[in-house]
XYZ file of C-alpha atoms in Angstrom:
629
model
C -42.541 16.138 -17.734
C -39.544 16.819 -15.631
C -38.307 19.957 -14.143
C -35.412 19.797 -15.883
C -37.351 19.278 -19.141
C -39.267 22.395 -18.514
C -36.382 24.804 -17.789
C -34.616 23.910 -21.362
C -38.072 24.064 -22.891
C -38.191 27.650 -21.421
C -34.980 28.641 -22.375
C -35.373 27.599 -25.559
C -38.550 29.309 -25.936
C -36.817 32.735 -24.959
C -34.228 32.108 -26.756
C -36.346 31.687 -30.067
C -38.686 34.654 -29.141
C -35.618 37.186 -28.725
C -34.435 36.261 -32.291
C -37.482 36.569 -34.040
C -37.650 40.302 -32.079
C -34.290 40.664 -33.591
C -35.027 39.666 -36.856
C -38.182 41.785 -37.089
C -35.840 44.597 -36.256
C -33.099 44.065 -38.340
C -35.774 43.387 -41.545
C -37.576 46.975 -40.560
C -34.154 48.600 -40.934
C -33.882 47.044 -44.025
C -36.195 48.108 -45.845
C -35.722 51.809 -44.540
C -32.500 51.982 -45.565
C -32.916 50.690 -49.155
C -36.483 53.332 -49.492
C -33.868 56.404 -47.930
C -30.587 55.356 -50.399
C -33.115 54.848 -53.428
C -35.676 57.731 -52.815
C -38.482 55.313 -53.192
C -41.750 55.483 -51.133
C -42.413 53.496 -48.143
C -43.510 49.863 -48.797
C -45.093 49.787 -45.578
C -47.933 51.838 -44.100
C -47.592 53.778 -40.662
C -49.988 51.196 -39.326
C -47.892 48.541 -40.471
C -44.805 50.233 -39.029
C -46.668 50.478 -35.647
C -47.805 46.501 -35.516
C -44.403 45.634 -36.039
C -42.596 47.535 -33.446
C -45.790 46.171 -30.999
C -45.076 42.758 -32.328
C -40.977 43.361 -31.591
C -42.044 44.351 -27.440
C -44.668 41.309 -27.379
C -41.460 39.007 -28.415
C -39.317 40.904 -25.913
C -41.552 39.936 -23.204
C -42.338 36.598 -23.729
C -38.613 36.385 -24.238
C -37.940 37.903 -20.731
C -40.632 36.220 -19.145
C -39.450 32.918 -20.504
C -35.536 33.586 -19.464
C -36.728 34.720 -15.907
C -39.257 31.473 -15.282
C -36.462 29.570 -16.236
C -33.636 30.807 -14.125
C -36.060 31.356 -10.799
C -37.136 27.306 -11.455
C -33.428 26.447 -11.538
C -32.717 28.070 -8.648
C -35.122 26.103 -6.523
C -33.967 23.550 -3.893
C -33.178 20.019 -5.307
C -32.895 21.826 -8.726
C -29.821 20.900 -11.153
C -27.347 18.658 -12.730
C -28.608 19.656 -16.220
C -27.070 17.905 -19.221
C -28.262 21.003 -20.998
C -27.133 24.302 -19.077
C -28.713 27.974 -20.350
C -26.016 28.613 -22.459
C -26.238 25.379 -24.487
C -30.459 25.695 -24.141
C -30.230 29.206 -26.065
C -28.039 27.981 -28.094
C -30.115 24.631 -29.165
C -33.495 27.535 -29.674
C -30.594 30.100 -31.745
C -29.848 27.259 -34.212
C -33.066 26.011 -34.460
C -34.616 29.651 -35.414
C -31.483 30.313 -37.672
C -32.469 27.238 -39.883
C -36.472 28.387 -39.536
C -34.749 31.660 -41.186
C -32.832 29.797 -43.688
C -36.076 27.524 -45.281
C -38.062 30.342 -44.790
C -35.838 32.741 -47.119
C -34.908 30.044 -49.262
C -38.329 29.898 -50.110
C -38.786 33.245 -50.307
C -41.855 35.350 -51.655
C -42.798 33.637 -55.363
C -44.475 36.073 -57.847
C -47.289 33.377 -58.322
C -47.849 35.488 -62.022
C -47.169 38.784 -60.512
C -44.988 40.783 -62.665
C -42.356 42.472 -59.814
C -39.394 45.190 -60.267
C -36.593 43.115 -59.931
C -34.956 45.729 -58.350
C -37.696 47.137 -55.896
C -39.976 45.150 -56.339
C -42.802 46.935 -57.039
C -46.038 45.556 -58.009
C -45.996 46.529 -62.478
C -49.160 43.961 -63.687
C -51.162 47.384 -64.109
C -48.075 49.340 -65.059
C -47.512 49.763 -69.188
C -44.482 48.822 -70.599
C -41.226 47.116 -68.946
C -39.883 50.366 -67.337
C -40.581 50.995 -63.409
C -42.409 53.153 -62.665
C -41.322 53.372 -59.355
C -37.560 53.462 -59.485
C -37.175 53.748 -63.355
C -35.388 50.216 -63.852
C -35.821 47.955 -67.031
C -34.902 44.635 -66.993
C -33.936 42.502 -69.946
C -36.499 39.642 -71.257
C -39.087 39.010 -68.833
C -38.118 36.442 -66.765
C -36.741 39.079 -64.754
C -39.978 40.078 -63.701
C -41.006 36.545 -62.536
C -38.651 36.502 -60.184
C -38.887 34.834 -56.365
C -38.020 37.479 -53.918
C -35.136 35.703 -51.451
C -34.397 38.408 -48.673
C -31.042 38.505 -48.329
C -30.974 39.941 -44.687
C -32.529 36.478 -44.124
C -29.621 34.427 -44.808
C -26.985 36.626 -42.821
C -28.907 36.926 -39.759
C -29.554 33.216 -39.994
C -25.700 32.424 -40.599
C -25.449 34.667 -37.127
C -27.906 32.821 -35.004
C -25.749 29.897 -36.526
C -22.617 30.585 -35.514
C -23.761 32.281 -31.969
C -25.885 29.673 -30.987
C -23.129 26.477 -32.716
C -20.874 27.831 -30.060
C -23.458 27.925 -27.273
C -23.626 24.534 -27.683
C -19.985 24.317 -27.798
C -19.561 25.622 -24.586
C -22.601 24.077 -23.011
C -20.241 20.651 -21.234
C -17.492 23.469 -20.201
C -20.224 25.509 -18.613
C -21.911 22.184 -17.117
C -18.991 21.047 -15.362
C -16.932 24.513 -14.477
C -19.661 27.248 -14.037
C -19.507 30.694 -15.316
C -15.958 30.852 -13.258
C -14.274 28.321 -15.740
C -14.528 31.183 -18.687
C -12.331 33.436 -16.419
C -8.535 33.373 -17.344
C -6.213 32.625 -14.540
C -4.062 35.285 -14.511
C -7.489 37.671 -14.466
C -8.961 35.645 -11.381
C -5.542 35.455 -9.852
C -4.988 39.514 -9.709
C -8.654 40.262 -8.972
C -10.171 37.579 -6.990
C -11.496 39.630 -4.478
C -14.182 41.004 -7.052
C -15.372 37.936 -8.455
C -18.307 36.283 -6.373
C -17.231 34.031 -3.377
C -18.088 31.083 -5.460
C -15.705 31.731 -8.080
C -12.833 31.952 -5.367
C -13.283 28.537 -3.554
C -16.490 26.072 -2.556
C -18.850 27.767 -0.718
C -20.439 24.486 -0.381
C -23.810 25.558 -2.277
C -23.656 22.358 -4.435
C -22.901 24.569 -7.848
C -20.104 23.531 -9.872
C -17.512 25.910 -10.539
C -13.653 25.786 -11.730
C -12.915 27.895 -8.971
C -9.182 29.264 -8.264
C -8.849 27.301 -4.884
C -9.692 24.040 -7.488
C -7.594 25.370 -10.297
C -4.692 25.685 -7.622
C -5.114 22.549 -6.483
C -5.026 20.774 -9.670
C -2.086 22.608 -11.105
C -3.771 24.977 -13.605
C -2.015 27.782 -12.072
C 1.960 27.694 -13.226
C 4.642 27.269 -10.258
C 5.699 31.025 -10.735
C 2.213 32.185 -10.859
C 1.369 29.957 -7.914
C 4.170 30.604 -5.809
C 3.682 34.832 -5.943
C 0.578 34.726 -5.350
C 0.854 32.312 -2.201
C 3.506 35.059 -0.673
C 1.284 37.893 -1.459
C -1.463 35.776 0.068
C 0.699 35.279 3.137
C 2.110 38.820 3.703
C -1.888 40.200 4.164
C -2.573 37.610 6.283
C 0.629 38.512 8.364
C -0.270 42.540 8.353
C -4.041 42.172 8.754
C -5.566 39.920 11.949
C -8.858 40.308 9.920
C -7.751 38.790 6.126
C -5.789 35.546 8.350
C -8.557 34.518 9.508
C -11.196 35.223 6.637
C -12.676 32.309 4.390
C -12.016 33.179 1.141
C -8.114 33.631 1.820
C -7.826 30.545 4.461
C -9.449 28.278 1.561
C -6.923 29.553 -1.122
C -4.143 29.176 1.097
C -4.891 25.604 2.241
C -4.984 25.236 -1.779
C -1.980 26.429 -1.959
C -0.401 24.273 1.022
C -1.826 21.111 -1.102
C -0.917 21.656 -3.817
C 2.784 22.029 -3.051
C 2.603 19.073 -0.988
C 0.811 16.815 -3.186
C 3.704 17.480 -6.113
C 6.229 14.989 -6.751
C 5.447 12.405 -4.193
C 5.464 8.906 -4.646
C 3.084 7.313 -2.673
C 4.239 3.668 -3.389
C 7.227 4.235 -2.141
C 5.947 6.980 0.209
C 8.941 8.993 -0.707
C 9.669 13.114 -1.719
C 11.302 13.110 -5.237
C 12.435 16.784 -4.755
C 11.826 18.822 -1.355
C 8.203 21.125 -1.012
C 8.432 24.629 -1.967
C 8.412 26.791 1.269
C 7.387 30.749 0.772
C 11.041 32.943 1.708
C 12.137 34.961 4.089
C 10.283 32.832 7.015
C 6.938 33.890 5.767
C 5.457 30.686 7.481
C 7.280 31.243 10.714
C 5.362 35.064 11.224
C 2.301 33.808 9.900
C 2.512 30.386 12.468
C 3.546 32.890 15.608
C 0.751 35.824 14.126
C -2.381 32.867 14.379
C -0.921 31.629 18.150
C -0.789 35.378 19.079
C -4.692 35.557 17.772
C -5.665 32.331 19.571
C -4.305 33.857 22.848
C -6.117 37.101 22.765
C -9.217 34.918 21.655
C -9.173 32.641 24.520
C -8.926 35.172 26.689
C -11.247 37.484 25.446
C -13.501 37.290 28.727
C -10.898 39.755 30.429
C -8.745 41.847 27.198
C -11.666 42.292 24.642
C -11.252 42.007 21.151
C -12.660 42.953 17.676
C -16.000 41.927 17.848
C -15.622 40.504 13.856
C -12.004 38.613 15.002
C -13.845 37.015 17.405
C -16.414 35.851 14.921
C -14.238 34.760 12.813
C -12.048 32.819 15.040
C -14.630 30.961 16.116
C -16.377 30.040 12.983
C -12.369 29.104 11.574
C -11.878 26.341 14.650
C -14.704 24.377 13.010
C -13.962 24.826 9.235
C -13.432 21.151 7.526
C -11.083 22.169 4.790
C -8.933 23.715 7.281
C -7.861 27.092 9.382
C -4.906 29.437 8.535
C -3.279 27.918 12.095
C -3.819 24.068 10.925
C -2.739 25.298 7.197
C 0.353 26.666 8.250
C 1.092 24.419 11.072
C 1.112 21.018 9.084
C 3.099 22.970 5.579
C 6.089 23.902 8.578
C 5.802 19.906 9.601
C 5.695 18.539 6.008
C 8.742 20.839 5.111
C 10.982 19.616 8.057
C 14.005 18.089 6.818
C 13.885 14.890 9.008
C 11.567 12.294 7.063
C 10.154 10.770 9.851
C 8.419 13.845 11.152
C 7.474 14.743 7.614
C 5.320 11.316 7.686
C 4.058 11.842 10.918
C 3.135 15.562 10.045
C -0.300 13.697 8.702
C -1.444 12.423 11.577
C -4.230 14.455 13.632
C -2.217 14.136 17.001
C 1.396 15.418 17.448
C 4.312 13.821 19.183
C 6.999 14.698 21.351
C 9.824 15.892 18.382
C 7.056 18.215 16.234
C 5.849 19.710 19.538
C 9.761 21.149 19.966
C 9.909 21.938 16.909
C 6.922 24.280 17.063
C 7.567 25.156 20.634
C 10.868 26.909 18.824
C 9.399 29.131 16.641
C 6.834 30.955 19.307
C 9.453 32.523 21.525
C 7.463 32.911 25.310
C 3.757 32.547 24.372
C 3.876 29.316 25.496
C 4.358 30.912 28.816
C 1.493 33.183 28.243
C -0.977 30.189 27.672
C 0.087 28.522 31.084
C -0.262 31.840 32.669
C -3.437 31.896 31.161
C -5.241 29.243 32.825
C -4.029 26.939 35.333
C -5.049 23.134 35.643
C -8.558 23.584 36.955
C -9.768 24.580 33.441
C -9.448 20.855 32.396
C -11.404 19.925 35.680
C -14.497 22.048 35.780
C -18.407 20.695 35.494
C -18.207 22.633 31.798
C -15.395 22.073 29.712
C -16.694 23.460 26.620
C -13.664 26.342 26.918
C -11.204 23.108 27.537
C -12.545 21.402 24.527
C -11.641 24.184 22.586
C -8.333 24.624 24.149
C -6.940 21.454 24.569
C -5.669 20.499 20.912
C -3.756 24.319 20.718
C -1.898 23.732 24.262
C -1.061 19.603 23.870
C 0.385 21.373 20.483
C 2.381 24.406 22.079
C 4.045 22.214 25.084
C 1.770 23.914 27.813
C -0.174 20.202 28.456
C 3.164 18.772 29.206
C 3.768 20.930 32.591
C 0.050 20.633 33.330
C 0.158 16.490 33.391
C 1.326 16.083 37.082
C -1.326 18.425 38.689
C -3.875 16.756 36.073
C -3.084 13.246 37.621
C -2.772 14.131 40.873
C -6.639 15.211 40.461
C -7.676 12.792 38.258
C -6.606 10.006 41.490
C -8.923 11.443 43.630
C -11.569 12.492 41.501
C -12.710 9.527 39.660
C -16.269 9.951 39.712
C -16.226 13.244 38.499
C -16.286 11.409 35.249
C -14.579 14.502 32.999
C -13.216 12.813 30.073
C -12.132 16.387 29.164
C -9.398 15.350 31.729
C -7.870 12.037 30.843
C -8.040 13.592 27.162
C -5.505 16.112 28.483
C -3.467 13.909 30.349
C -2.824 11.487 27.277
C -2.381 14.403 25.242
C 0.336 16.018 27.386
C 1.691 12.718 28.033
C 1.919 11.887 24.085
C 4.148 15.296 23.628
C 6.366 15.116 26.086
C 10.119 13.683 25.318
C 11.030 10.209 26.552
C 13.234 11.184 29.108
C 10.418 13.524 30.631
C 8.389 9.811 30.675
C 9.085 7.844 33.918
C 7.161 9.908 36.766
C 4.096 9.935 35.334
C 4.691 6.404 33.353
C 5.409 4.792 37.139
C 2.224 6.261 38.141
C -0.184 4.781 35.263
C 1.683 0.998 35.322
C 0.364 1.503 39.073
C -2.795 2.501 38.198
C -3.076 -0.401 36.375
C -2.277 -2.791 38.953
C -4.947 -1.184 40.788
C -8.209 -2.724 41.348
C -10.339 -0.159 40.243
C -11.715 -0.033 37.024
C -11.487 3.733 36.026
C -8.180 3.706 37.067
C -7.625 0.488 35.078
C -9.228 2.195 31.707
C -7.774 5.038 32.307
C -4.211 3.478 32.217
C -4.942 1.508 29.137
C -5.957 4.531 26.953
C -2.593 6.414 28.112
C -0.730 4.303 27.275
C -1.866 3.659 24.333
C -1.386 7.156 23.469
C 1.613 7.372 24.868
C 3.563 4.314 23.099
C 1.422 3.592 19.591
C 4.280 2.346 17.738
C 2.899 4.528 14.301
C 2.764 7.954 16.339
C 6.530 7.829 18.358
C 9.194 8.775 15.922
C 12.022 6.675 15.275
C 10.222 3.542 16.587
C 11.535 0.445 14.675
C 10.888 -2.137 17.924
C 10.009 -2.516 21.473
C 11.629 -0.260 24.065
C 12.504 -1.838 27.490
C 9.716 0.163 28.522
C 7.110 -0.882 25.835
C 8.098 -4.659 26.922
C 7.430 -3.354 30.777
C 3.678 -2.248 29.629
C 2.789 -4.992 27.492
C 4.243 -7.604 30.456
C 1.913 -5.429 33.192
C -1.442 -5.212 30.410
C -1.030 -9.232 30.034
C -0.569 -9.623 33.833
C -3.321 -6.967 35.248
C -5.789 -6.572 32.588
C -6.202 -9.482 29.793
C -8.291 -11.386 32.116
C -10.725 -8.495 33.031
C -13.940 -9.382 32.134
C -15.663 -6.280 33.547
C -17.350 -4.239 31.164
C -15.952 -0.659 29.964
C -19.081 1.064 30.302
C -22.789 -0.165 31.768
C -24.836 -1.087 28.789
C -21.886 -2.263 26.880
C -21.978 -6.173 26.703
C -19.845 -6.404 24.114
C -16.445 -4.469 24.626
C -14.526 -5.604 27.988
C -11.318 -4.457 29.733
C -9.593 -7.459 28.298
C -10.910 -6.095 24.726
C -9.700 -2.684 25.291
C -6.623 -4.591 26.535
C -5.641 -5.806 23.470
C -6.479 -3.167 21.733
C -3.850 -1.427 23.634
C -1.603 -4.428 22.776
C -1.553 -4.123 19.794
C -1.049 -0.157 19.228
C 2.027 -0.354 21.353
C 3.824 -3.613 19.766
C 6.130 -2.621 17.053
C 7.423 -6.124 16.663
C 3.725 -7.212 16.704
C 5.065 -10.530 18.482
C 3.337 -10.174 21.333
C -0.303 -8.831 19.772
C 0.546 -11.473 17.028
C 0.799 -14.399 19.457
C -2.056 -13.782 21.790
C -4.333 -13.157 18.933
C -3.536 -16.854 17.746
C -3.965 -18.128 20.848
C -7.354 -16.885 21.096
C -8.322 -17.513 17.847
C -7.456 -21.650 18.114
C -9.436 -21.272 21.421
C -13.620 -21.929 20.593
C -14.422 -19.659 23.482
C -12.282 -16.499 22.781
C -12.347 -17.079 18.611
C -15.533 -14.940 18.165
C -13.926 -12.248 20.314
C -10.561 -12.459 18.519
C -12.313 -12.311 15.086
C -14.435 -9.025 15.977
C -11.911 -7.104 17.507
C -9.115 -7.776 15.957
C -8.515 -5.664 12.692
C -4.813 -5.544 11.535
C -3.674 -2.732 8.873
C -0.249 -4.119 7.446
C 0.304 -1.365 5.597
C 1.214 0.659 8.433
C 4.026 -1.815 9.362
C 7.345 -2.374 8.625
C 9.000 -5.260 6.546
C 10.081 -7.295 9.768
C 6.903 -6.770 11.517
C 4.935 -7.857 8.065
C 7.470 -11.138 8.779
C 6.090 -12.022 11.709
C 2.932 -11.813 10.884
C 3.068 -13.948 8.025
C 5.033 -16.228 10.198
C 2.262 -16.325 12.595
C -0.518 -16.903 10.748
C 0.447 -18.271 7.469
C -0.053 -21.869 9.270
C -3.563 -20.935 10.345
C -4.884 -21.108 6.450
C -5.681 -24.507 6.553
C -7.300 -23.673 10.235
C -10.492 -26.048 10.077
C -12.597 -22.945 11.035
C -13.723 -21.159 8.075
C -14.137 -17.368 10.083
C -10.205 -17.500 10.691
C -9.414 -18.293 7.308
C -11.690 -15.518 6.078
C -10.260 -13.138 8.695
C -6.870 -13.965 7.031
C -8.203 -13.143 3.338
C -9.222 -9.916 4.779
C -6.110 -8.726 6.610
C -3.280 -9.432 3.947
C -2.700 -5.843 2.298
C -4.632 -4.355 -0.769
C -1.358 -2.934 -2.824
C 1.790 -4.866 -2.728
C 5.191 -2.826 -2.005
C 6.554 -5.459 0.867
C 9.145 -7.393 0.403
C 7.518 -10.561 1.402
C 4.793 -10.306 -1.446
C 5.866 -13.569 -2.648
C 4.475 -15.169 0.865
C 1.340 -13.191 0.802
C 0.581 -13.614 -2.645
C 0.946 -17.445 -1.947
C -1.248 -17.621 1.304
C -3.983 -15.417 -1.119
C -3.564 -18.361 -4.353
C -4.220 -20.967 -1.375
C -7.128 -18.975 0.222
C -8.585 -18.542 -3.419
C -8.611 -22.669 -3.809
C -10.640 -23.050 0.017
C -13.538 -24.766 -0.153
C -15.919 -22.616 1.277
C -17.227 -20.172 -1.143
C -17.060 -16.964 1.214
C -13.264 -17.749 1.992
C -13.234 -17.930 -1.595
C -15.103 -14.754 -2.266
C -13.328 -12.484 -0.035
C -9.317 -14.276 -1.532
C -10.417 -13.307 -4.580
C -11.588 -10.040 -4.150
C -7.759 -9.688 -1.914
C -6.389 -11.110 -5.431
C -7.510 -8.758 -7.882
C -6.825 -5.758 -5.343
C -3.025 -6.735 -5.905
C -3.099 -7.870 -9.070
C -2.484 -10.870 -8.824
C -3.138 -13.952 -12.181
């Protein structure tokens, strides 16, 4: 037998045990109150009376015994998932008595030749005569006398187990898949949340399932009006109080919040806003943005102004939550509601550029200046940069990493066996955030540290400027710059032909790998990536190379750039190698929404006709992704 199988057996069993106690009491009222109203002697003997009440606390305790076996199994490790939760358990072992009660009154005590008062029923086979002589009654005929004797308490505690334990059941699917939490009304949880257990304010990440208010939020059970209150309520503590903006329970029902506005009338086809996001008034995000950089700063430097021991603990358990702090919360809702579309798209992406950075920078007055003061550029450079780590995503994001690049070059030159990634992570960083006029000093530097000969310098180059120019991160990017055409020109020149490895032990990934990997994040046109990827595909040495690392997501391009790769590699689908024309199947989009769908539908039909059967496989797997006959 199954665990599972033994907690509803359990549950039944105290269910069943508690209404038989029940019943036992409810039939010794009974018959009290009909001896007190008719002034008849006790049917029952003060013995009797004694057995019964011991017999009610024996059913009590089994009942209890039963309940708490049950729950203190469920809660065990590994324990759950129940088709059949408590509620709907009791409520199977309440119906199940109730009809026990049912047959068993319908059947009733028969007189088996025993003459019986119809009215008391008092035993009368020695009694003379048809009068009582107990309570005085005469019935007419005798038929009367032969009476069954149907309890009628029987039947209406039996319709009540019925209709207690019918909506048990009922309830038993709501209570499987929302927890105890899903009975509360919103407006109740809403204006008391704080008193309700953790779990039945957000996922405490426990496994239980409960229709939380953080869900409810997010799913729109909670009206706009009722939504949008309690967000600014939920804001203005978290502005007053240090302690609630950075405490679970409101940071989870905030981020709720922040989805659930954003996720509302969006079409994601189109990747267009139908109507603009609700934003909380009178700059409510603003104070709350500048109140979280104000706590960061007196938590970084807590080593010299102490500060509330709990602040501190919760600041530092917040910069690892998954679902989100109150800082990253509010940071990406001021992004998202920024009225130029570009940088609302871009607001999704984990690193920041150059025009959100300002926009931020804006709205926190001088504490940018008190974060450079803070530290100065050997932070990024020391043996342990666990305090860097935890740094460098806040200043890349306030500005302060874009007056810290020069000095963080100038050591990263001369240091390159110090081998701190911490470093080049802050130089691409500050790099990525600065403005493109702010570009060419340091951008001189790194095309000459690519011409260089050595091979950390060489890397090192490569991955800045890849961070630098990705053509999906820099807003307002619909082709090459000049200056994009300069670093693709000096990659193909300096580093296409490295065959050194990136790393020892890595036999696999090369400098001319991570070269075109770099080529291709930078080429907005895709021309260049497009054409050297061709190359080395119809090339037997370089096609296994071209194959593995060579991944293209279309769906991040634009129309023209979708053109040219069609153009490119539309001819290659009657390539005589059958890993190109796989490669092919794989890379044309999942969705359509381009306006060349007619081309890429047709390469898929041909793809689907190939005749080798994985070409085939994968075509039509591409096929029914988009839907197409």
């Amino acid at each position: 037998m199954q665990v599972e199988h033994s907690i509803i057996i359990l549950w039944i069993l105290c269910s069943m045990l508690a209404c038989w106690a029940f019943s036992l009491v409810v039939r010794w009222l009974s018959d009290r109150r009909a001896r007190r109203v008719d002034r008849l002697k006790r049917q029952y003997s003060s013995r009797s009376r004694w057995l019964a009440g011991a017999l009610v606390l024996l059913c009590a305790v089994g009942s209890a015994l039963a309940g708490g076996s049950a729950a203190y199994i469920s809660a065990q490790p590994g324990v759950g998932g129940m088709r059949l939760t408590p509620l709907g358990a009791i409520g199977l072992g309440m119906v199940f008595f109730g009809s026990l009660l049912i047959v068993w009154g319908a059947i009733g005590d028969r007189s088996r030749g025993r003459m019986r008062c119809p009215r008391c029923w008092y035993d009368m086979r020695d009694s003379e005569g048809r009068p009582c002589p107990e309570c005085g009654h005469e019935a007419r005929g005798r038929n009367p006398y032969n009476r069954t004797r149907r309890p009628r308490w029987a039947f209406l505690v039996a319709l009540l187990f019925l209709i207690v334990g019918s909506a048990g059941l009922g309830l038993n699917t709501k209570l499987r898949d929302q927890g105890w939490a899903g009975f509360v009304p919103n407006q109740i949880l809403l204006s008391n949340w704080e008193k309700f257990p953790e779990s039945w304010v957000h996922d405490i990440g426990i496994g239980a399932d409960q229709h939380d208010l953080s869900e409810r939020i997010r799913a729109g059970d909670v009206s706009d009006a009722e939504r949008h209150a309690f967000t600014e309520s939920l804001i203005d503590e978290m502005i007053n109080d240090p302690l609630a903006r950075w405490e679970e329970r409101r940071m989870s029902l905030l981020a709720a919040c922040m989805r659930r506005e954003v996720g509302m009338n969006y079409n994601y086809d189109e990747e267009k806003r139908l109507i603009p996001i609700w934003v909380p008034s009178e700059g409510r995000l603003e104070r709350l943005y500048r109140a979280c950089i104000e706590d960061l700063l007196k938590y970084y430097q807590r080593e010299s102004v102490p500060i509330e021991e709990e602040l501190e603990i919760d600041i530092m358990h917040s910069l690892s939550m998954w679902r989100g702090n109150t800082h990253q919360v509010t940071r990406e809702w001021l992004l998202i509601c920024h009225p130029d579309e570009q940088l609302q798209r871009l607001a999704y992406r984990r690193s920041l550029n150059h025009m959100q950075v300002s926009y931020l920078i804006a709205m926190l007055g001088d504490l940018p200046d008190q974060f450079l003061r803070l530290n100065d550029d050997s932070m990024y450079t020391e043996p342990e940069p666990q305090h860097a780590l935890e740094m460098l995503g806040l200043e890349s994001e306030i500005g302060v990493l874009r007056q810290r690049v020069s000095g963080l070059m100038a050591w990263y030159e001369t240091n390159l066996k110090a081998e701190n990634a911490v470093t080049l992570r802050a130089i691409s960083s500050g790099l990525s955030t600065r403005p493109e006029d702010g570009l060419d000093e340091p951008m001189d530097l790194v095309l000459r540290w690519l011409g260089d000969g050595d091979l950390e310098l060489r890397k090192a180059a490569l991955r800045i400027i890849s961070a630098v120019y990705a053509f999906d991160s820099r807003s307002g990017r619909t082709g090459n710059s000049a200056r994009v055409e300069e670093m693709i020109n000096a990659i193909r020149a300096h580093a296409l032909q490295d065959q050194r490895k990136t790393m020892e032990g890595s036999g696999t990934h090369l400098v001319a790998h991570q070269a075109m990997g770099t080529i291709g994040a930078i080429d907005a046109d895709g021309l260049h990536f497009f054409t050297l990827l061709r190359d080395m595909m119809l090339d037997s040495s370089s096609r296994d190379t071209a194959l593995m690392h060579s991944d293209i997501y279309l769906y991040r391009y634009g129309s023209q750039q979708i053109l040219n790769w069609i153009n490119t590699f539309e001819p290659l689908i009657s390539d005589s190698h059958p890993d190109v024309r796989v490669w092919i199947a794989r890379q044309v989009p999942r969705r359509e929404g381009s306006e060349h769908d007619d081309r890429l539908n047709a390469m898929v039909r041909v793809l689907m006709e190939d005749p080798d059967s994985e070409v085939r496989e994968v075509a039509i797997t591409r096929a029914m992704d988009r839907g197409i006959d």
